[in-house]
CSV table of C-alpha atoms in Angstrom, one decimal:
chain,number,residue,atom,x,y,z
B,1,UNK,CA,0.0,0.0,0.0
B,2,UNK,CA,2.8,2.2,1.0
B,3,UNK,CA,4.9,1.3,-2.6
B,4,UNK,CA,1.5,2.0,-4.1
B,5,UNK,CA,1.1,6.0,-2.4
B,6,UNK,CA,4.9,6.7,-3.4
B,7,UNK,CA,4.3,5.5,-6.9
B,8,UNK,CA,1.5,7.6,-7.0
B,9,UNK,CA,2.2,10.6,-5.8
B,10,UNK,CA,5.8,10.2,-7.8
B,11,UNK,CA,3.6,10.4,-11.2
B,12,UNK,CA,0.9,13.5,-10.2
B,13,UNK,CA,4.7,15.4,-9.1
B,14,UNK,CA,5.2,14.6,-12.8
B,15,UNK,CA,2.5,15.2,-14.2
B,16,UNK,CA,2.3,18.8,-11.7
B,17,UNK,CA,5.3,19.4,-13.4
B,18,UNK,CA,4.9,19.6,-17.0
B,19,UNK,CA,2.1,21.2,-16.4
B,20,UNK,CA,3.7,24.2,-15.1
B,21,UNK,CA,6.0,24.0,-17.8
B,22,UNK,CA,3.3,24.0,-20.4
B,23,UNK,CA,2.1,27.1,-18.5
B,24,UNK,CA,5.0,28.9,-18.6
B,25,UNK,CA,5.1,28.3,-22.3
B,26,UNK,CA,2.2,29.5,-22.6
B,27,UNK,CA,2.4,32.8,-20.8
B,28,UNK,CA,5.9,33.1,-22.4
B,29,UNK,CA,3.8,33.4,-25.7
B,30,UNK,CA,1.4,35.5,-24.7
B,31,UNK,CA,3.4,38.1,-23.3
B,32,UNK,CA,5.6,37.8,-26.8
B,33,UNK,CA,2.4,38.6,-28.7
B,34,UNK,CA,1.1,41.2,-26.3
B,35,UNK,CA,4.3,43.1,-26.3
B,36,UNK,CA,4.3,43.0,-30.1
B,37,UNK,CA,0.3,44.4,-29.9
B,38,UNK,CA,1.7,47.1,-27.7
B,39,UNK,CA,4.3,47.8,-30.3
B,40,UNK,CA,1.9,48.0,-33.2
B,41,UNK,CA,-0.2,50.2,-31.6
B,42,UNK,CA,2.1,52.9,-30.2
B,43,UNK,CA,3.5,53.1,-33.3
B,44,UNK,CA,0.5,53.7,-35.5
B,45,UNK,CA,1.4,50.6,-37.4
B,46,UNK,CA,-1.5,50.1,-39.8
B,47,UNK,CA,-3.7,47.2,-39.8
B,48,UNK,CA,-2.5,45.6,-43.0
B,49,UNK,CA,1.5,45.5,-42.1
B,50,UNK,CA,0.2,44.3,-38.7
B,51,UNK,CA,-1.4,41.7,-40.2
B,52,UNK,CA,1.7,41.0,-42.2
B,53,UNK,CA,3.8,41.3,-39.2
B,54,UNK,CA,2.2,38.8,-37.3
B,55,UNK,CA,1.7,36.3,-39.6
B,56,UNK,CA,5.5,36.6,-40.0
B,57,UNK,CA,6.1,36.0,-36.1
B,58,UNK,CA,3.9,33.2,-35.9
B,59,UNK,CA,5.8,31.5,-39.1
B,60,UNK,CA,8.9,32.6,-37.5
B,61,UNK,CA,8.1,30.7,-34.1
B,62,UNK,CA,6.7,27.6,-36.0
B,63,UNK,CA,10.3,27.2,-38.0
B,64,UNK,CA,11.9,27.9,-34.8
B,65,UNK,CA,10.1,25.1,-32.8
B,66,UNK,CA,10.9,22.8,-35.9
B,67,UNK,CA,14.5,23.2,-35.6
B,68,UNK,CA,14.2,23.0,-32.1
B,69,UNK,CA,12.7,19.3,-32.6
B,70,UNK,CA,15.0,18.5,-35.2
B,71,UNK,CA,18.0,18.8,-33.7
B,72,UNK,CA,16.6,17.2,-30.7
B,73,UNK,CA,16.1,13.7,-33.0
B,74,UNK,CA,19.3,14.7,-34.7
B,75,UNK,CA,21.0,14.3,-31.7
B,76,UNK,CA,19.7,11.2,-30.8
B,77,UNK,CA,21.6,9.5,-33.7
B,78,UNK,CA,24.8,7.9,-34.0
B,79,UNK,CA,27.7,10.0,-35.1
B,80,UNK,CA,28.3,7.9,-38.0
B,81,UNK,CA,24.2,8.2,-38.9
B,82,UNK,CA,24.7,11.7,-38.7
B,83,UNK,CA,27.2,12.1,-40.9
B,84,UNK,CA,25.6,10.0,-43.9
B,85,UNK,CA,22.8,11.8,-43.3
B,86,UNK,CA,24.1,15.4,-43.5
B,87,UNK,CA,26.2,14.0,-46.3
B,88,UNK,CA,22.7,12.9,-48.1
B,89,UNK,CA,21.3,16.1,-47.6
B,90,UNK,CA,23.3,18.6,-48.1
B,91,UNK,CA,25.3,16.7,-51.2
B,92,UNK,CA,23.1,17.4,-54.4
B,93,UNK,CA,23.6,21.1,-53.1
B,94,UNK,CA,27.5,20.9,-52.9
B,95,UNK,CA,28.0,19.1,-56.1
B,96,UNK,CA,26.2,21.9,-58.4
B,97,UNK,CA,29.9,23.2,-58.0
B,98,UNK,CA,32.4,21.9,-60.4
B,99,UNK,CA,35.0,21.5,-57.4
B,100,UNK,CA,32.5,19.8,-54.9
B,101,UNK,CA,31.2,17.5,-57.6
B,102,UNK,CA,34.9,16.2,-58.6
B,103,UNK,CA,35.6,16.5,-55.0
B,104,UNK,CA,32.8,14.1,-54.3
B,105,UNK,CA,33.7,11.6,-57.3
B,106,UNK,CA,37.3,11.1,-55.7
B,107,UNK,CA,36.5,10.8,-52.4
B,108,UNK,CA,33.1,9.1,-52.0
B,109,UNK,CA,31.6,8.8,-49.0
């Protein structure tokens, strides 16, 4: 009964805590886009480039949390994984140029 309590209360602490940091996330945005609001509207920025402004932030923070969870599973691989697949990648890119393309030829990964 007692192994039982402790195991419980072990995954509400858990679960308390990613709640508070889902709620600091979210204030963390809010304030973000209320500072921005503030910004706009001291500054007589009209309507339309506000529009355009926001809609840039908001693509701006959706790249950013990509990257974020990309390099998070990036760095889960293997070093060796990694490499092939930055090689992969980035290749067709590197061998538009003459010297990366005979570079690739001789030395192949």
């Amino acid at each position: 009964v007692i192994l039982a309590l402790m195991v419980v209360s072990t995954f509400v602490s858990k679960i308390t805590d990613l709640m508070i940091q889902l709620q600091r996330i979210t204030n963390e945005k809010t304030t973000q886009a209320h500072t921005l609001r503030i910004y706009l509207k001291e500054h007589n920025i009209s309507a339309q480039l506000s529009v355009r402004v926001k809609i840039h932030m908001e693509n701006q923070i959706k790249r950013m949390q990509k990257q974020e969870a990309e390099a998070k599973m990036l760095n889960a691989l293997p070093k060796n994984v990694l490499m092939d697949l930055h090689d992969e990648a980035r290749s067709p890119a590197l061998i538009s140029h003459a010297f990366f393309k005979h570079l690739s030829f001789a030395y192949p990964r």
